[in-house]
CSV table of C-alpha atoms and ligand atoms in Angstrom, one decimal:
chain,number,residue,atom,x,y,z
A,8,MET,CA,0.0,0.0,0.0
A,9,LYS,CA,1.3,3.5,-0.9
A,10,SER,CA,1.1,5.8,2.0
A,11,TYR,CA,0.5,9.6,2.0
A,12,ASP,CA,-0.4,12.4,4.3
A,13,LEU,CA,-2.8,13.9,1.6
A,14,ILE,CA,-4.3,12.4,-1.5
A,15,VAL,CA,-6.1,14.6,-4.0
A,16,VAL,CA,-8.5,12.8,-6.4
A,17,GLY,CA,-8.6,14.7,-9.7
A,18,GLY,CA,-5.7,16.4,-11.4
A,19,CYS,CA,-7.2,19.4,-13.0
A,20,SER,CA,-7.9,23.0,-11.9
A,21,ALA,CA,-9.1,22.6,-8.4
A,22,GLY,CA,-7.1,19.5,-7.5
A,23,ILE,CA,-3.8,20.8,-8.7
A,24,VAL,CA,-4.0,24.1,-6.8
A,25,ALA,CA,-5.2,22.3,-3.7
A,26,ALA,CA,-2.2,20.0,-3.8
A,27,ILE,CA,0.2,23.0,-4.4
A,28,THR,CA,-1.3,25.0,-1.6
A,29,ALA,CA,-1.1,22.1,0.8
A,30,LYS,CA,2.5,21.4,0.0
A,31,ARG,CA,3.6,25.1,0.1
A,32,ARG,CA,2.1,25.4,3.6
A,33,ASN,CA,3.3,22.0,4.8
A,34,PRO,CA,6.6,21.1,3.0
A,35,GLU,CA,7.0,18.0,5.2
A,36,MET,CA,3.8,16.5,3.9
A,37,LYS,CA,3.8,13.6,1.5
A,38,ILE,CA,1.2,14.4,-1.1
A,39,ALA,CA,-0.2,12.6,-4.2
A,40,ILE,CA,-2.7,13.4,-7.0
A,41,LEU,CA,-4.6,10.5,-8.5
A,42,GLU,CA,-5.9,11.3,-12.0
A,43,LYS,CA,-7.8,8.9,-14.2
A,44,LEU,CA,-6.7,10.4,-17.6
A,45,PRO,CA,-3.2,9.8,-19.1
A,46,ARG,CA,-2.3,13.4,-18.3
A,47,ILE,CA,-3.2,16.1,-15.8
A,48,GLY,CA,-5.0,19.4,-16.8
A,49,LYS,CA,-6.7,18.1,-19.9
A,50,LYS,CA,-9.9,20.1,-19.5
A,51,LEU,CA,-7.9,23.2,-18.8
A,52,LEU,CA,-6.4,22.9,-22.3
A,53,ALA,CA,-9.9,23.3,-23.8
A,54,THR,CA,-10.9,26.3,-21.7
A,55,GLY,CA,-11.5,29.7,-23.2
A,56,ASN,CA,-11.3,28.3,-26.8
A,57,GLY,CA,-7.7,27.1,-26.0
A,58,LYS,CA,-6.8,30.5,-24.4
A,59,CYS,CA,-8.0,29.7,-20.9
A,60,ASN,CA,-10.1,32.5,-19.5
A,61,LEU,CA,-8.7,31.8,-16.0
A,62,THR,CA,-10.7,34.1,-13.9
A,63,ASN,CA,-12.9,37.2,-14.0
A,64,GLU,CA,-12.3,40.4,-11.9
A,65,ASN,CA,-16.0,40.7,-11.4
A,66,ALA,CA,-16.4,37.3,-9.9
A,67,PRO,CA,-17.1,38.5,-6.3
A,68,GLU,CA,-20.3,40.4,-7.6
A,69,HIS,CA,-21.3,37.6,-10.0
A,70,ASP,CA,-24.6,35.8,-9.5
A,71,TYR,CA,-23.3,32.2,-8.8
A,72,VAL,CA,-25.6,29.3,-8.0
A,73,GLY,CA,-24.4,28.6,-4.4
A,74,LYS,CA,-23.0,32.1,-3.9
A,75,GLU,CA,-23.6,32.2,-0.2
A,76,PHE,CA,-21.4,29.1,0.3
A,77,ALA,CA,-18.8,30.3,-2.1
A,78,SER,CA,-18.5,33.9,-0.8
A,79,PHE,CA,-15.8,33.2,1.9
A,80,ALA,CA,-13.6,31.4,-0.7
A,81,PHE,CA,-13.9,34.4,-3.0
A,82,GLU,CA,-13.1,36.8,-0.3
A,83,LYS,CA,-10.0,34.9,0.7
A,84,TYR,CA,-8.9,33.9,-2.8
A,85,SER,CA,-10.2,36.8,-4.9
A,86,PRO,CA,-9.4,37.1,-8.6
A,87,GLU,CA,-6.5,39.4,-7.6
A,88,LYS,CA,-5.1,36.6,-5.4
A,89,VAL,CA,-5.6,34.1,-8.2
A,90,LYS,CA,-3.5,36.3,-10.5
A,91,GLU,CA,-0.9,36.7,-7.8
A,92,PHE,CA,-0.8,32.9,-7.4
A,93,PHE,CA,-0.2,32.4,-11.2
A,94,CYS,CA,2.4,35.2,-11.1
A,95,SER,CA,4.2,33.2,-8.4
A,96,LEU,CA,4.4,30.4,-11.0
A,97,GLY,CA,5.9,32.8,-13.5
A,98,LEU,CA,2.7,33.1,-15.5
A,99,LEU,CA,1.7,36.7,-16.5
A,100,CYS,CA,-1.9,37.6,-17.2
A,101,TYR,CA,-3.9,40.4,-18.9
A,102,THR,CA,-7.5,41.5,-18.3
A,103,ASP,CA,-9.9,42.4,-21.1
A,104,SER,CA,-12.6,45.1,-21.0
A,105,CYS,CA,-15.2,42.6,-19.5
A,106,GLY,CA,-12.9,41.7,-16.6
A,107,ARG,CA,-11.9,38.4,-18.2
A,108,VAL,CA,-8.4,37.3,-17.3
A,109,TYR,CA,-6.2,35.4,-19.8
A,110,PRO,CA,-2.6,34.3,-19.8
A,111,GLU,CA,-0.4,36.8,-21.7
A,112,SER,CA,0.6,33.9,-23.9
A,113,ASN,CA,-3.1,33.5,-24.9
A,114,THR,CA,-2.5,29.8,-24.6
A,115,ALA,CA,-4.1,27.4,-22.1
A,116,ALA,CA,-1.1,25.1,-22.4
A,117,SER,CA,1.0,27.8,-20.6
A,118,VAL,CA,-1.4,27.5,-17.6
A,119,VAL,CA,-1.1,23.8,-17.5
A,120,ASP,CA,2.7,23.9,-17.9
A,121,ALA,CA,3.0,26.4,-15.1
A,122,LEU,CA,1.0,24.2,-12.7
A,123,ARG,CA,2.8,21.1,-13.8
A,124,PHE,CA,6.3,22.6,-13.2
A,125,GLU,CA,5.2,23.7,-9.7
A,126,LEU,CA,4.0,20.1,-8.9
A,127,GLU,CA,7.4,18.8,-10.1
A,128,ARG,CA,9.3,21.5,-8.1
A,129,LEU,CA,7.3,20.7,-4.9
A,130,LYS,CA,7.8,16.9,-5.5
A,131,ILE,CA,4.1,16.1,-5.4
A,132,ASP,CA,3.6,12.6,-6.8
A,133,VAL,CA,1.2,12.4,-9.7
A,134,TYR,CA,-0.4,9.1,-10.6
A,135,CYS,CA,-2.1,9.3,-14.0
A,136,GLU,CA,-4.3,6.6,-15.5
A,137,THR,CA,-5.5,6.0,-11.9
A,138,ALA,CA,-9.3,6.1,-11.7
A,139,VAL,CA,-10.5,6.1,-8.2
A,140,THR,CA,-13.4,3.7,-7.9
A,141,ASP,CA,-13.4,2.9,-4.2
A,142,ILE,CA,-12.7,4.7,-1.0
A,143,LYS,CA,-13.1,3.4,2.5
A,144,HIS,CA,-12.7,5.5,5.6
A,145,LYS,CA,-11.7,4.1,9.0
A,146,LYS,CA,-9.0,6.0,10.7
A,147,ASP,CA,-7.4,6.8,7.3
A,148,PHE,CA,-8.7,6.7,3.8
A,149,ILE,CA,-8.1,3.5,1.8
A,150,ILE,CA,-8.3,4.2,-1.9
A,151,ASN,CA,-8.7,1.5,-4.5
A,152,GLY,CA,-7.2,-0.9,-1.9
A,153,GLU,CA,-3.9,0.5,-3.1
A,154,PHE,CA,-3.3,3.9,-1.4
A,155,VAL,CA,-3.7,5.0,2.2
A,156,SER,CA,-3.9,8.6,3.2
A,157,LYS,CA,-4.6,10.6,6.4
A,158,LYS,CA,-6.4,13.3,4.5
A,159,LEU,CA,-8.4,13.4,1.3
A,160,ILE,CA,-9.5,16.1,-1.1
A,161,ILE,CA,-12.0,15.1,-3.8
A,162,ALA,CA,-11.7,17.4,-6.8
A,163,ALA,CA,-13.1,15.1,-9.5
A,164,GLY,CA,-15.3,17.7,-11.2
A,165,GLY,CA,-18.9,17.2,-12.4
A,166,LYS,CA,-20.3,15.2,-15.2
A,167,SER,CA,-20.0,17.7,-18.0
A,168,SER,CA,-17.6,17.1,-20.9
A,169,PRO,CA,-16.9,13.5,-19.9
A,170,SER,CA,-14.3,13.2,-22.6
A,171,GLN,CA,-12.1,15.4,-20.5
A,172,GLY,CA,-12.3,13.1,-17.5
A,173,SER,CA,-15.2,14.4,-15.5
A,174,ASP,CA,-17.7,11.6,-15.9
A,175,GLY,CA,-19.6,12.0,-12.7
A,176,SER,CA,-17.6,9.3,-10.8
A,177,GLY,CA,-16.7,11.9,-8.2
A,178,TYR,CA,-20.3,12.0,-7.0
A,179,ALA,CA,-20.3,8.3,-6.4
A,180,LEU,CA,-17.1,8.7,-4.3
A,181,ALA,CA,-18.8,11.5,-2.3
A,182,LYS,CA,-21.8,9.2,-1.7
A,183,MET,CA,-19.5,6.4,-0.5
A,184,LEU,CA,-18.3,8.7,2.2
A,185,GLY,CA,-21.8,9.6,3.3
A,186,HIS,CA,-22.5,12.8,1.3
A,187,SER,CA,-25.6,13.6,-0.7
A,188,VAL,CA,-25.7,15.1,-4.2
A,189,THR,CA,-28.4,17.4,-5.6
A,190,ARG,CA,-30.1,16.8,-8.9
A,191,LEU,CA,-27.7,17.5,-11.8
A,192,TYR,CA,-28.2,19.6,-14.9
A,193,PRO,CA,-26.0,20.3,-17.8
A,194,ALA,CA,-25.1,24.0,-17.8
A,195,LEU,CA,-23.4,26.4,-20.3
A,196,VAL,CA,-24.4,24.2,-23.2
A,197,PRO,CA,-26.3,25.0,-26.5
A,198,LEU,CA,-30.1,25.0,-26.4
A,199,CYS,CA,-32.3,22.8,-28.6
A,200,VAL,CA,-35.0,25.1,-30.0
A,201,SER,CA,-37.4,25.0,-33.0
A,202,PRO,CA,-34.9,23.6,-35.6
A,203,GLU,CA,-37.2,24.4,-38.5
A,204,ILE,CA,-36.8,28.1,-37.6
A,205,THR,CA,-33.1,28.1,-36.8
A,206,LYS,CA,-31.8,25.8,-39.5
A,207,PRO,CA,-32.1,28.4,-42.4
A,208,MET,CA,-29.9,30.7,-40.2
A,209,LYS,CA,-27.3,28.1,-39.4
A,210,GLY,CA,-23.8,29.6,-38.8
A,211,ILE,CA,-25.1,33.1,-38.3
A,212,ARG,CA,-23.9,35.0,-35.2
A,213,VAL,CA,-25.7,38.0,-33.8
A,214,ARG,CA,-23.4,39.9,-31.6
A,215,ASN,CA,-25.6,41.8,-29.1
A,216,VAL,CA,-29.0,40.4,-28.1
A,217,ASN,CA,-31.1,40.1,-25.0
A,218,LEU,CA,-32.6,36.6,-24.4
A,219,THR,CA,-35.5,36.1,-22.0
A,220,LEU,CA,-36.6,32.6,-20.9
A,221,LYS,CA,-40.2,32.4,-20.0
A,222,GLY,CA,-42.6,29.7,-18.8
A,223,GLU,CA,-45.7,30.9,-17.2
A,224,LYS,CA,-43.6,33.7,-16.0
A,225,LYS,CA,-40.1,35.0,-16.6
A,226,ILE,CA,-37.5,32.4,-15.6
A,227,ALA,CA,-34.1,34.0,-16.6
A,228,GLN,CA,-32.5,36.6,-18.8
A,229,THR,CA,-29.1,36.9,-20.4
A,230,SER,CA,-27.4,39.1,-23.0
A,231,GLY,CA,-24.6,38.8,-25.4
A,232,GLU,CA,-23.9,36.8,-28.5
A,233,ILE,CA,-26.0,34.0,-30.1
A,234,LEU,CA,-25.1,31.6,-32.8
A,235,PHE,CA,-27.8,29.9,-34.9
A,236,THR,CA,-27.3,26.2,-35.5
A,237,ASP,CA,-29.2,23.4,-37.3
A,238,TYR,CA,-30.5,22.2,-33.9
A,239,GLY,CA,-31.1,25.5,-32.1
A,240,LEU,CA,-29.1,28.2,-30.5
A,241,SER,CA,-25.5,28.4,-29.3
A,242,GLY,CA,-23.4,31.3,-28.2
A,243,ILE,CA,-22.8,32.5,-24.7
A,244,ALA,CA,-26.2,34.2,-24.1
A,245,ALA,CA,-28.1,31.0,-25.1
A,246,MET,CA,-25.7,28.7,-23.3
A,247,GLU,CA,-26.3,30.6,-20.1
A,248,LEU,CA,-30.0,29.8,-20.2
A,249,ALA,CA,-29.6,26.0,-20.5
A,250,ALA,CA,-29.6,24.9,-16.9
A,251,SER,CA,-32.7,27.1,-16.1
A,252,ALA,CA,-34.5,25.8,-19.2
A,253,GLN,CA,-33.8,22.1,-18.3
A,254,LYS,CA,-34.8,22.6,-14.7
A,255,TYR,CA,-38.1,24.1,-15.9
A,256,ILE,CA,-38.7,21.3,-18.4
A,257,ASP,CA,-38.0,18.6,-15.7
A,258,THR,CA,-40.2,20.2,-13.0
A,259,VAL,CA,-43.1,21.8,-14.9
A,260,LYS,CA,-43.1,19.1,-17.7
A,261,SER,CA,-43.7,21.6,-20.4
A,262,ASN,CA,-41.3,23.6,-22.7
A,263,PRO,CA,-40.4,27.2,-22.0
A,264,PHE,CA,-39.9,29.8,-24.7
A,265,THR,CA,-36.9,32.0,-25.3
A,266,TYR,CA,-37.6,35.4,-26.7
A,267,ILE,CA,-34.8,37.2,-28.6
A,268,ASP,CA,-34.6,40.9,-28.5
A,269,PHE,CA,-32.4,41.6,-31.6
A,270,MET,CA,-32.2,45.3,-30.9
A,271,PRO,CA,-31.8,45.7,-27.1
A,272,ASP,CA,-30.5,49.3,-27.4
A,273,MET,CA,-33.5,50.6,-29.4
A,274,THR,CA,-37.0,51.0,-28.1
A,275,TYR,CA,-40.0,49.5,-30.0
A,276,ASP,CA,-41.1,53.0,-31.0
A,277,LYS,CA,-37.7,53.9,-32.4
A,278,ILE,CA,-37.6,50.7,-34.4
A,279,VAL,CA,-41.1,51.5,-35.9
A,280,ASP,CA,-39.9,55.0,-36.9
A,281,TYR,CA,-36.7,53.5,-38.4
A,282,LEU,CA,-38.7,50.9,-40.4
A,283,ILE,CA,-41.2,53.5,-41.7
A,284,ASN,CA,-38.4,55.6,-42.9
A,285,LEU,CA,-36.8,52.7,-44.7
A,286,ASN,CA,-39.8,52.7,-47.0
A,287,ASN,CA,-38.5,56.1,-48.3
A,288,ILE,CA,-35.0,54.8,-48.7
A,289,LYS,CA,-35.6,51.3,-50.3
A,290,GLY,CA,-39.3,50.8,-50.6
A,291,PHE,CA,-38.8,49.4,-54.2
A,292,ALA,CA,-36.6,46.5,-52.8
A,293,ASN,CA,-37.8,43.0,-52.0
A,294,ILE,CA,-39.0,42.3,-48.4
A,295,ASP,CA,-35.9,40.0,-48.0
A,296,ASN,CA,-33.8,43.2,-47.6
A,297,LEU,CA,-36.0,45.0,-45.1
A,298,LEU,CA,-33.7,44.4,-42.1
A,299,THR,CA,-30.3,44.1,-43.8
A,300,GLY,CA,-29.4,47.6,-42.4
A,301,PHE,CA,-28.8,46.0,-39.0
A,302,LEU,CA,-29.3,42.2,-39.2
A,303,PRO,CA,-28.0,39.4,-41.5
A,304,LYS,CA,-30.5,38.8,-44.4
A,305,ALA,CA,-31.6,35.3,-43.2
A,306,VAL,CA,-32.4,36.6,-39.8
A,307,GLY,CA,-34.5,39.4,-41.3
A,308,ILE,CA,-36.4,36.9,-43.4
A,309,ALA,CA,-37.0,34.7,-40.3
A,310,ILE,CA,-38.4,37.8,-38.5
A,311,CYS,CA,-40.8,38.6,-41.4
A,312,LYS,CA,-41.9,34.9,-41.5
A,313,ALA,CA,-42.6,34.9,-37.8
A,314,SER,CA,-44.6,38.1,-38.3
A,315,LYS,CA,-46.6,36.1,-40.9
A,316,LEU,CA,-45.9,38.8,-43.5
A,317,TYR,CA,-43.4,37.0,-45.7
A,318,LYS,CA,-43.9,36.4,-49.4
A,319,SER,CA,-41.0,36.0,-51.7
A,320,ASP,CA,-42.3,38.5,-54.2
A,321,LYS,CA,-43.4,41.1,-51.6
A,322,LEU,CA,-41.8,44.6,-51.7
A,323,ILE,CA,-40.9,46.8,-48.7
A,324,SER,CA,-43.4,49.4,-50.0
A,325,ASP,CA,-46.2,46.7,-49.8
A,326,LEU,CA,-46.0,46.9,-45.9
A,327,ASN,CA,-48.4,49.2,-44.1
A,328,GLU,CA,-47.9,50.7,-40.6
A,329,LYS,CA,-49.7,47.8,-39.0
A,330,ASP,CA,-47.3,45.3,-40.7
A,331,ILE,CA,-44.3,47.4,-39.7
A,332,ARG,CA,-45.5,47.3,-36.1
A,333,LYS,CA,-45.9,43.5,-36.2
A,334,ILE,CA,-42.3,43.2,-37.5
A,335,ALA,CA,-41.0,45.6,-34.8
A,336,GLU,CA,-42.7,43.4,-32.2
A,337,LYS,CA,-40.8,40.3,-33.5
A,338,ILE,CA,-37.5,42.2,-33.6
A,339,LYS,CA,-38.0,43.0,-29.9
A,340,SER,CA,-39.4,39.5,-29.0
A,341,PHE,CA,-38.7,36.7,-31.4
A,342,PRO,CA,-40.1,33.4,-29.9
A,343,LEU,CA,-38.4,30.0,-30.0
A,344,GLU,CA,-39.6,27.0,-28.1
A,345,VAL,CA,-36.9,25.4,-26.0
A,346,THR,CA,-37.1,21.6,-26.0
A,347,GLY,CA,-33.9,20.9,-24.1
A,348,SER,CA,-30.2,21.2,-24.4
A,349,LYS,CA,-27.3,19.3,-26.0
A,350,GLY,CA,-26.7,17.6,-22.6
A,351,PHE,CA,-23.7,16.8,-20.5
A,352,LYS,CA,-21.6,15.6,-23.4
A,353,ASP,CA,-21.3,19.2,-24.7
A,354,ALA,CA,-21.8,21.1,-21.4
A,355,GLN,CA,-19.0,23.2,-20.0
A,356,VAL,CA,-20.3,22.9,-16.5
A,357,THR,CA,-22.5,20.8,-14.2
A,358,SER,CA,-25.2,22.7,-12.3
A,359,GLY,CA,-25.8,20.8,-9.0
A,360,GLY,CA,-23.4,18.6,-7.0
A,361,VAL,CA,-22.4,17.8,-3.5
A,362,LYS,CA,-24.7,19.6,-1.2
A,363,THR,CA,-23.0,22.7,0.2
A,364,ASP,CA,-24.7,22.5,3.6
A,365,GLU,CA,-22.7,19.3,4.2
A,366,ALA,CA,-19.4,21.1,4.1
A,367,ASP,CA,-17.8,24.1,6.0
A,368,GLU,CA,-17.7,27.1,3.7
A,369,LYS,CA,-14.6,28.4,5.6
A,370,THR,CA,-12.5,25.3,5.0
A,371,MET,CA,-14.3,23.1,2.4
A,372,GLN,CA,-14.0,20.3,4.9
A,373,SER,CA,-16.9,17.8,5.1
A,374,LYS,CA,-19.2,18.1,8.0
A,375,ILE,CA,-19.9,14.3,7.7
A,376,CYS,CA,-16.5,12.7,7.4
A,377,LYS,CA,-13.4,14.1,9.2
A,378,ASP,CA,-10.3,14.9,7.1
A,379,LEU,CA,-12.4,14.8,3.9
A,380,TYR,CA,-12.5,18.0,1.7
A,381,PHE,CA,-14.1,18.8,-1.6
A,382,ALA,CA,-13.1,21.4,-4.1
A,383,GLY,CA,-14.3,22.8,-7.5
A,384,GLU,CA,-17.1,21.8,-9.7
A,385,ILE,CA,-18.1,18.7,-7.7
A,386,PHE,CA,-19.9,21.1,-5.3
A,387,ASP,CA,-23.3,22.5,-6.0
A,388,VAL,CA,-21.7,25.8,-7.2
A,389,ASP,CA,-21.7,27.2,-10.7
A,390,GLY,CA,-21.5,30.5,-12.6
A,391,GLY,CA,-21.8,31.9,-16.1
A,392,CYS,CA,-19.3,32.1,-18.9
A,393,GLY,CA,-16.3,34.4,-18.5
A,394,GLY,CA,-13.8,32.8,-16.1
A,395,PHE,CA,-16.3,32.5,-13.3
A,396,ASN,CA,-16.1,28.7,-13.0
A,397,LEU,CA,-12.4,28.5,-13.0
A,398,GLN,CA,-12.4,31.2,-10.3
A,399,TRP,CA,-14.5,28.9,-8.2
A,400,ALA,CA,-12.2,26.0,-8.9
A,401,TRP,CA,-9.0,27.9,-7.9
A,402,ALA,CA,-10.6,29.6,-4.9
A,403,SER,CA,-12.2,26.4,-3.5
A,404,GLY,CA,-9.1,24.4,-4.3
A,405,MET,CA,-6.7,26.8,-2.5
A,406,LEU,CA,-9.1,26.9,0.5
A,407,ALA,CA,-9.3,23.1,0.7
A,408,GLY,CA,-5.5,22.9,0.4
A,409,GLU,CA,-5.2,24.9,3.6
A,410,LEU,CA,-6.4,21.7,5.3
A,411,ASN,CA,-8.0,23.6,8.1
B,525,FAD,C1,-14.8,23.3,-23.3
B,525,FAD,C2,-14.8,24.0,-22.0
B,525,FAD,C3,-14.4,25.3,-21.9
B,525,FAD,C4,-14.4,25.9,-20.6
B,525,FAD,N1,-13.9,27.2,-20.6
B,525,FAD,C5,-13.9,27.8,-19.4
B,525,FAD,C6,-13.3,29.1,-19.3
B,525,FAD,O1,-12.7,29.7,-20.2
B,525,FAD,N2,-13.3,29.7,-18.1
B,525,FAD,C7,-13.9,29.1,-17.0
B,525,FAD,O2,-13.9,29.7,-15.9
B,525,FAD,N3,-14.4,27.9,-17.0
B,525,FAD,C8,-14.4,27.2,-18.2
B,525,FAD,N4,-14.9,25.9,-18.3
B,525,FAD,C9,-15.3,25.3,-17.0
B,525,FAD,C10,-14.1,24.9,-16.2
B,525,FAD,O3,-13.1,24.2,-17.0
B,525,FAD,C11,-14.5,23.9,-15.0
B,525,FAD,O4,-15.5,24.6,-14.3
B,525,FAD,C12,-13.3,23.6,-14.2
B,525,FAD,O5,-12.3,23.0,-14.9
B,525,FAD,C13,-13.7,22.7,-13.0
B,525,FAD,O6,-12.5,22.3,-12.3
B,525,FAD,P1,-12.4,21.0,-11.4
B,525,FAD,O7,-11.0,20.8,-11.1
B,525,FAD,O8,-13.4,21.2,-10.3
B,525,FAD,O9,-13.0,19.9,-12.3
B,525,FAD,P2,-12.4,19.3,-13.7
B,525,FAD,O10,-11.6,20.4,-14.4
B,525,FAD,O11,-13.5,18.7,-14.4
B,525,FAD,O12,-11.3,18.2,-13.2
B,525,FAD,C14,-11.6,17.0,-12.6
B,525,FAD,C15,-10.5,16.1,-12.8
B,525,FAD,O13,-10.8,14.9,-12.1
B,525,FAD,C16,-10.5,13.8,-12.8
B,525,FAD,N5,-11.3,12.7,-12.4
B,525,FAD,C17,-12.7,12.6,-12.4
B,525,FAD,N6,-13.1,11.5,-11.8
B,525,FAD,C18,-12.0,10.8,-11.3
B,525,FAD,C19,-11.8,9.6,-10.6
B,525,FAD,N7,-12.8,8.9,-10.3
B,525,FAD,N8,-10.5,9.3,-10.3
B,525,FAD,C20,-9.5,10.1,-10.7
B,525,FAD,N9,-9.6,11.2,-11.4
B,525,FAD,C21,-10.9,11.6,-11.7
B,525,FAD,C22,-10.8,14.2,-14.3
B,525,FAD,O14,-10.2,13.4,-15.2
B,525,FAD,C23,-10.3,15.6,-14.3
B,525,FAD,O15,-9.0,15.7,-14.7
B,525,FAD,C24,-14.9,25.2,-19.5
B,525,FAD,C25,-15.2,23.9,-19.6
B,525,FAD,C26,-15.2,23.3,-20.8
B,525,FAD,C27,-15.6,21.8,-20.9
């Protein structure tokens, strides 16, 4: 049996920083990371489209699920502290105008390398291709019948993007040690919506929209970019609605609608005035061209179709004021029925996880099993796109690594 003072299950964001923090604070400790994949940090390589959006300076104000539990970790390990941590590894970062922080190299591999070198420098043992399937706790933790450890941090992620290692097996380990897990939903994942409407617009991005998700009442709202696909809607604004939509479908057993406001910076009345004026400018042109002054042509056609005013031989001058008002309504509120999402396979994050009231927010230690800690996405904590989920992984990982 291989014997350690601390074993960390999961060698990605949260697990690696937990191990580094523990070793820096307790150089005498013998620490190992057990990772099921052939290499550590695989998911990190895919983050931020390969650039790794490693935190967001606005994280403390961000509307996380589980924010109350996460607040202490964010106070102690703020985005500023996270940047300092990476600076201590020789990794420099820059911040964009939305507060998103990236490595100066614009390469996620630099982040993984910086972490990997620190693990080597600190002589933390890393066992890859070591999937943890069994943990027993008596006085110590016995892992897979092969490792024994005085303390244990489970940082095995959620069940989103299983090809990057997080296949949900961490939840089974938590349950083995007496913990409960909430219902799980794929989050930050494209939405499946009325494909017959979105397919003709496949590949088109619209940069700045508001999206409102409604059932009987308003469920959620986002803003930003959307991308039309042959199955529905992708892009950050759409992906951020996925968990709320799936929760609604599962609980209410009916499909919500998402309404796109294509011109959030213009009032309905202003749009009506603009469209009436267009009649003077290009009234002779086909209706296909009505909205090309501010939207891609295919989107304009879809809006005219949704207004039930589309005919391929219609001219802009054929539209009367009532028609214009109908079109303006659809520009401000274009309905799409949400039938689900692309699921865990394509999700960036899992919403739900180990119940936060079963752990101490100031230490990440289990209230059920002594010397057991959790860190990262395995907890019922998640945020939106923009570096917020990695911020949680680092902050909770460092706090768990204090081993208080
Ligand atoms: C494509 C993509 C892009 C993303 N981009 C961003 C971004 O730019 N910014 C951002 O903030 N967030 C981003 N995220 C989310 C972010 O990557 C995660 O929230 C974060 O990595 C969670 O960290 P974690 O360490 O808790 O879990 P994970 O990163 O999932 O790591 C868990 C590790 O545990 C290992 N493991 C699992 N089960 C076992 C087991 N039984 N035994 C041993 N090992 C096990 C896994 O192989 C994995 O290496 C993105 C996610 C994806 C999928």
